[in-house]
Amino acid sequence: MIYVRNTLGEEKVSERRACRVLGQPRSSQRREPHVADDEPRLVKDMVRLASEYGRYGYRRVTKLLHWEGWNVNHKRVERLWRQEGLKVPQKQPKRRRLWLGDGSCIRLRAGHKNHVWTYDFVHARTHDGRAFRMLTLIDEHTRECLAIDVRRKLNSEDVLERLSDLFIQRGTPDYIRSDNGPEFTANKVREWLGRVAVKTLFIEPGSPWENGYIESFNGKLRDELLNLEIFDTLLEAKVLIERWRIDYNTIRPHSSLGYVPPAPKAFHPGSRTPATPPSVNLGELSKLRP
């Protein structure tokens, strides 16, 4: 029997009749809820990862759980995610690509590692109100963040210093993309890039969407770190930003890469092997270093 509460009080109703009225199978009514033995531990690990990576959705958290040894699919994680009241980060609005009248795309697409690098500046402030700048640089094909320089002031000399170090460590790219900022269009920078056979790709003024990869990266940097941290000193900003960069490259699952990080510390089954870096004559490049 089932007790039904109405305006006159409680009334006994047979289970058969109640299920017929509600359109519910009697087997569902009699089925006792079953909680898997490992669910409390799974929820604990899921909440821990969601707290540590506050801007990750359940799909990225699922991939992190896989790397910790859990054999669980995203549907179960999504159910527990909603059950715990966790919120998926808001999606950014999609942007259209630029196309010419003949159907060709204006933007040069990176085809391999070290094909196209891109860099840009990001601005932020320490807690005392003083501004500082960040030079962010990524490989468009692998999505790996190659460097984030943090200083109160950054100019063309700092850009050349960072590029020369990276060219020696990683080889020279075929192209490097940027906006038309004076630090990137300076004659000294363009002449030096020409001497090491790196072609420049400048976007149209006032068209940041043409440099979508670095703009997307900068948005993640601001959303996942800069908007969440209070930097008391410039040194603290440098340490936290560099730690975030390492996590971005080695831990953070990237949706466009099949939910693997751009440069994982260990290769997981099914992940693609990164391309071999091109050879570079260190002696010749050192002679051209500014």
Coordinates of C-alpha atoms in Angstrom, one line a residue:
M1 CA 0.0 0.0 0.0
I2 CA 1.0 3.6 -0.6
Y3 CA -0.1 6.6 1.4
V4 CA -1.3 9.6 -0.6
R5 CA -1.6 13.0 1.1
N6 CA -4.5 15.2 0.0
T7 CA -6.5 18.1 1.4
L8 CA -8.5 15.7 3.6
G9 CA -5.4 14.0 5.0
E10 CA -3.7 10.8 4.2
E11 CA -5.4 8.0 2.3
K12 CA -4.3 4.4 1.5
V13 CA -4.0 3.6 -2.2
S14 CA -2.9 0.3 -3.7
E15 CA 0.5 0.3 -5.4
R16 CA -1.1 -1.1 -8.6
R17 CA -3.6 1.8 -8.8
A18 CA -1.1 4.5 -7.9
C19 CA 1.4 3.3 -10.6
R20 CA -1.5 3.1 -13.2
V21 CA -2.5 6.7 -12.4
L22 CA 1.1 8.0 -12.6
G23 CA 1.9 5.9 -15.7
Q24 CA 4.9 4.3 -13.9
P25 CA 5.9 0.6 -14.1
R26 CA 5.5 -1.2 -10.9
S27 CA 9.0 -2.6 -11.2
S28 CA 10.4 0.9 -11.1
Q29 CA 8.5 1.6 -7.9
R30 CA 9.9 -1.5 -6.2
R31 CA 13.4 -1.1 -7.4
E32 CA 15.7 0.0 -4.6
P33 CA 18.3 2.6 -5.4
H34 CA 21.8 1.2 -5.8
V35 CA 24.9 3.3 -5.1
A36 CA 28.2 1.9 -6.5
D37 CA 30.8 1.2 -3.8
D38 CA 33.3 3.5 -5.5
E39 CA 31.0 6.5 -6.0
P40 CA 31.9 8.4 -2.8
R41 CA 35.6 8.2 -3.8
L42 CA 34.8 9.2 -7.3
V43 CA 32.8 12.2 -6.2
K44 CA 35.6 13.2 -3.8
D45 CA 38.2 13.0 -6.6
M46 CA 35.9 14.8 -9.0
V47 CA 35.2 17.7 -6.6
R48 CA 38.9 18.0 -5.8
L49 CA 39.8 18.3 -9.5
A50 CA 36.9 20.8 -10.1
S51 CA 38.1 22.9 -7.1
E52 CA 41.7 22.8 -8.3
Y53 CA 40.8 23.6 -11.9
G54 CA 37.8 25.8 -11.4
R55 CA 37.2 26.7 -15.0
Y56 CA 37.2 23.1 -16.3
G57 CA 34.0 21.4 -17.4
Y58 CA 33.0 17.8 -16.7
R59 CA 34.6 16.6 -19.9
R60 CA 38.1 17.8 -19.0
V61 CA 37.6 16.6 -15.5
T62 CA 36.7 13.2 -16.9
K63 CA 39.9 13.1 -18.8
L64 CA 41.9 14.0 -15.7
L65 CA 40.1 11.2 -13.8
H66 CA 41.2 8.8 -16.6
W67 CA 44.8 9.8 -16.0
E68 CA 44.4 9.2 -12.3
G69 CA 43.3 5.6 -13.0
W70 CA 39.5 5.9 -13.0
N71 CA 37.6 3.8 -15.6
V72 CA 34.5 6.1 -15.9
N73 CA 32.7 7.6 -18.8
H74 CA 31.7 11.2 -19.2
K75 CA 28.0 10.5 -18.8
R76 CA 28.5 9.2 -15.2
V77 CA 30.7 12.2 -14.4
E78 CA 28.1 14.6 -15.8
R79 CA 25.4 13.0 -13.6
L80 CA 27.5 13.3 -10.5
W81 CA 28.6 16.8 -11.6
R82 CA 25.0 18.0 -11.7
Q83 CA 24.2 16.1 -8.5
E84 CA 26.9 18.0 -6.6
G85 CA 25.7 21.3 -8.0
L86 CA 28.9 22.0 -10.0
K87 CA 28.6 24.4 -12.8
V88 CA 30.0 24.1 -16.3
P89 CA 31.9 27.3 -17.4
Q90 CA 30.0 29.5 -19.8
K91 CA 30.9 28.9 -23.5
Q92 CA 32.4 31.8 -25.4
P93 CA 30.4 32.9 -28.5
K94 CA 31.7 31.4 -31.7
R95 CA 33.5 33.6 -34.2
R96 CA 33.3 33.2 -38.0
R97 CA 36.5 32.7 -40.0
L98 CA 37.4 35.2 -42.7
W99 CA 36.8 34.0 -46.2
L100 CA 37.5 35.5 -49.6
G101 CA 35.0 35.6 -52.4
D102 CA 36.6 32.6 -54.1
G103 CA 36.1 30.5 -50.9
S104 CA 39.7 30.6 -49.8
C105 CA 40.6 31.4 -46.2
I106 CA 42.6 34.6 -45.5
R107 CA 44.4 33.1 -42.5
L108 CA 47.4 30.9 -43.0
R109 CA 46.7 27.6 -41.2
A110 CA 49.6 26.0 -39.4
G111 CA 50.3 22.5 -40.9
H112 CA 53.0 21.2 -38.6
K113 CA 55.1 22.0 -35.5
N114 CA 57.2 25.2 -35.9
H115 CA 55.2 26.2 -38.9
V116 CA 53.4 29.3 -37.5
W117 CA 54.1 30.9 -34.1
T118 CA 52.1 33.8 -32.8
Y119 CA 52.6 36.3 -30.0
D120 CA 50.8 39.1 -28.3
F121 CA 50.7 41.3 -25.1
V122 CA 48.4 40.9 -22.2
H123 CA 48.0 43.6 -19.5
A124 CA 47.2 43.2 -15.8
R125 CA 47.9 44.9 -12.5
T126 CA 49.4 44.0 -9.1
H127 CA 47.4 44.6 -6.0
D128 CA 49.0 48.1 -5.5
G129 CA 47.5 49.2 -8.8
R130 CA 50.8 49.2 -10.8
A131 CA 50.5 47.8 -14.3
F132 CA 52.5 45.0 -15.8
R133 CA 52.7 43.3 -19.2
M134 CA 52.9 39.8 -20.4
L135 CA 54.4 38.6 -23.7
T136 CA 52.6 35.4 -24.6
L137 CA 53.8 33.2 -27.4
I138 CA 52.3 29.9 -28.7
D139 CA 52.8 27.4 -31.5
E140 CA 49.6 27.4 -33.5
H141 CA 49.8 23.8 -34.5
T142 CA 50.6 22.1 -31.2
R143 CA 48.8 24.8 -29.1
E144 CA 51.8 24.7 -26.8
C145 CA 52.6 27.9 -24.9
L146 CA 56.3 28.5 -25.6
A147 CA 56.8 31.4 -23.2
I148 CA 55.1 34.0 -21.0
D149 CA 57.4 36.9 -20.1
V150 CA 56.2 39.1 -17.2
R151 CA 57.7 42.5 -16.7
R152 CA 56.6 46.0 -15.8
K153 CA 57.6 47.2 -19.3
L154 CA 58.3 45.1 -22.4
N155 CA 59.6 46.6 -25.6
S156 CA 61.1 45.4 -29.0
E157 CA 64.4 44.6 -27.3
D158 CA 62.7 42.2 -24.9
V159 CA 60.8 40.6 -27.9
L160 CA 64.1 40.0 -29.7
E161 CA 65.7 38.5 -26.5
R162 CA 62.8 36.1 -26.0
L163 CA 62.7 35.1 -29.7
S164 CA 66.4 34.5 -29.9
D165 CA 66.3 32.2 -26.9
L166 CA 63.4 30.2 -28.3
F167 CA 65.0 29.9 -31.7
I168 CA 68.1 28.4 -30.2
Q169 CA 66.1 26.0 -28.0
R170 CA 63.4 24.9 -30.4
G171 CA 64.5 25.9 -33.9
T172 CA 63.1 28.7 -36.1
P173 CA 59.5 28.8 -37.3
D174 CA 58.5 29.4 -40.9
Y175 CA 56.2 32.2 -39.9
I176 CA 55.4 34.4 -36.9
R177 CA 52.0 36.1 -36.6
S178 CA 51.2 39.2 -34.6
D179 CA 49.2 42.4 -34.6
N180 CA 50.7 45.8 -35.7
G181 CA 52.0 46.8 -32.3
P182 CA 55.2 48.9 -32.4
E183 CA 57.1 46.2 -30.5
F184 CA 56.4 43.7 -33.4
T185 CA 56.7 46.1 -36.3
A186 CA 59.9 47.8 -35.2
N187 CA 62.5 47.8 -38.0
K188 CA 65.1 46.1 -35.7
V189 CA 62.7 43.1 -35.1
R190 CA 61.7 42.8 -38.8
E191 CA 65.3 43.0 -40.0
W192 CA 66.5 40.4 -37.5
L193 CA 63.6 38.0 -38.4
G194 CA 64.5 38.4 -42.1
R195 CA 68.1 37.5 -41.4
V196 CA 67.1 34.2 -39.7
A197 CA 64.6 33.5 -42.6
V198 CA 61.4 33.8 -40.5
K199 CA 58.5 35.4 -42.4
T200 CA 56.2 37.8 -40.6
L201 CA 52.4 37.7 -40.8
F202 CA 50.7 40.9 -39.6
I203 CA 46.9 41.0 -39.1
E204 CA 44.7 43.8 -40.3
P205 CA 44.6 46.7 -37.8
G206 CA 41.6 46.4 -35.5
S207 CA 41.0 42.8 -36.4
P208 CA 42.0 40.7 -33.5
W209 CA 39.9 37.7 -34.7
E210 CA 42.5 37.2 -37.5
N211 CA 44.9 36.2 -34.7
G212 CA 42.4 33.8 -33.1
Y213 CA 44.7 31.3 -31.5
I214 CA 46.6 33.7 -29.4
E215 CA 43.4 35.6 -28.5
S216 CA 41.8 32.4 -27.4
F217 CA 44.9 31.6 -25.3
N218 CA 44.9 35.0 -23.7
G219 CA 41.3 34.6 -22.9
K220 CA 42.0 31.3 -21.1
L221 CA 44.9 32.9 -19.2
R222 CA 42.7 35.7 -18.0
D223 CA 39.7 33.5 -17.3
E224 CA 41.6 30.7 -15.5
L225 CA 44.2 32.7 -13.7
L226 CA 44.3 36.5 -13.9
N227 CA 40.6 36.9 -12.9
L228 CA 41.1 34.5 -9.9
E229 CA 44.3 35.7 -8.3
I230 CA 45.4 38.8 -6.5
F231 CA 49.1 39.5 -7.2
D232 CA 50.7 41.4 -4.3
T233 CA 54.1 41.6 -6.0
L234 CA 55.5 41.2 -9.5
L235 CA 57.5 38.2 -8.4
E236 CA 54.4 36.5 -7.2
A237 CA 52.8 37.1 -10.6
K238 CA 55.8 35.6 -12.4
V239 CA 55.8 32.5 -10.2
L240 CA 52.0 31.8 -10.5
I241 CA 51.9 32.6 -14.2
E242 CA 54.8 30.3 -15.0
R243 CA 53.2 27.5 -12.9
W244 CA 49.9 28.0 -14.9
R245 CA 51.8 27.9 -18.2
I246 CA 53.4 24.5 -17.2
D247 CA 50.0 23.1 -16.2
Y248 CA 48.5 24.4 -19.4
N249 CA 51.1 22.6 -21.5
T250 CA 51.4 19.3 -19.5
I251 CA 48.0 18.8 -17.6
R252 CA 45.2 20.8 -19.1
P253 CA 43.2 18.7 -21.6
H254 CA 42.7 20.6 -24.9
S255 CA 39.5 20.0 -26.6
S256 CA 40.9 20.6 -30.1
L257 CA 43.6 18.0 -29.5
G258 CA 41.2 15.2 -28.4
Y259 CA 41.4 16.2 -24.7
V260 CA 45.1 15.7 -24.3
P261 CA 47.5 18.5 -23.2
P262 CA 49.7 20.2 -25.8
A263 CA 52.9 18.8 -24.3
P264 CA 52.1 16.1 -21.8
K265 CA 54.8 14.8 -19.5
A266 CA 54.0 11.2 -20.4
F267 CA 52.3 9.9 -23.6
H268 CA 48.9 8.3 -23.0
P269 CA 47.6 5.5 -25.3
G270 CA 45.8 7.1 -28.2
S271 CA 47.5 10.4 -28.0
R272 CA 49.4 11.6 -31.1
T273 CA 53.2 11.8 -31.0
P274 CA 54.5 15.3 -31.4
A275 CA 56.5 16.1 -34.5
T276 CA 60.3 16.0 -34.2
P277 CA 61.6 19.6 -33.8
P278 CA 63.6 20.8 -36.9
S279 CA 67.3 20.9 -36.7
V280 CA 69.0 24.2 -36.3
N281 CA 72.6 25.3 -36.6
L282 CA 73.2 26.8 -33.2
G283 CA 76.5 28.3 -34.2
E284 CA 75.0 30.2 -37.2
L285 CA 72.0 31.3 -35.2
S286 CA 74.2 32.5 -32.3
K287 CA 76.0 34.8 -34.7
L288 CA 72.6 36.4 -35.7
R289 CA 71.5 36.8 -32.1
P290 CA 70.8 40.5 -31.3

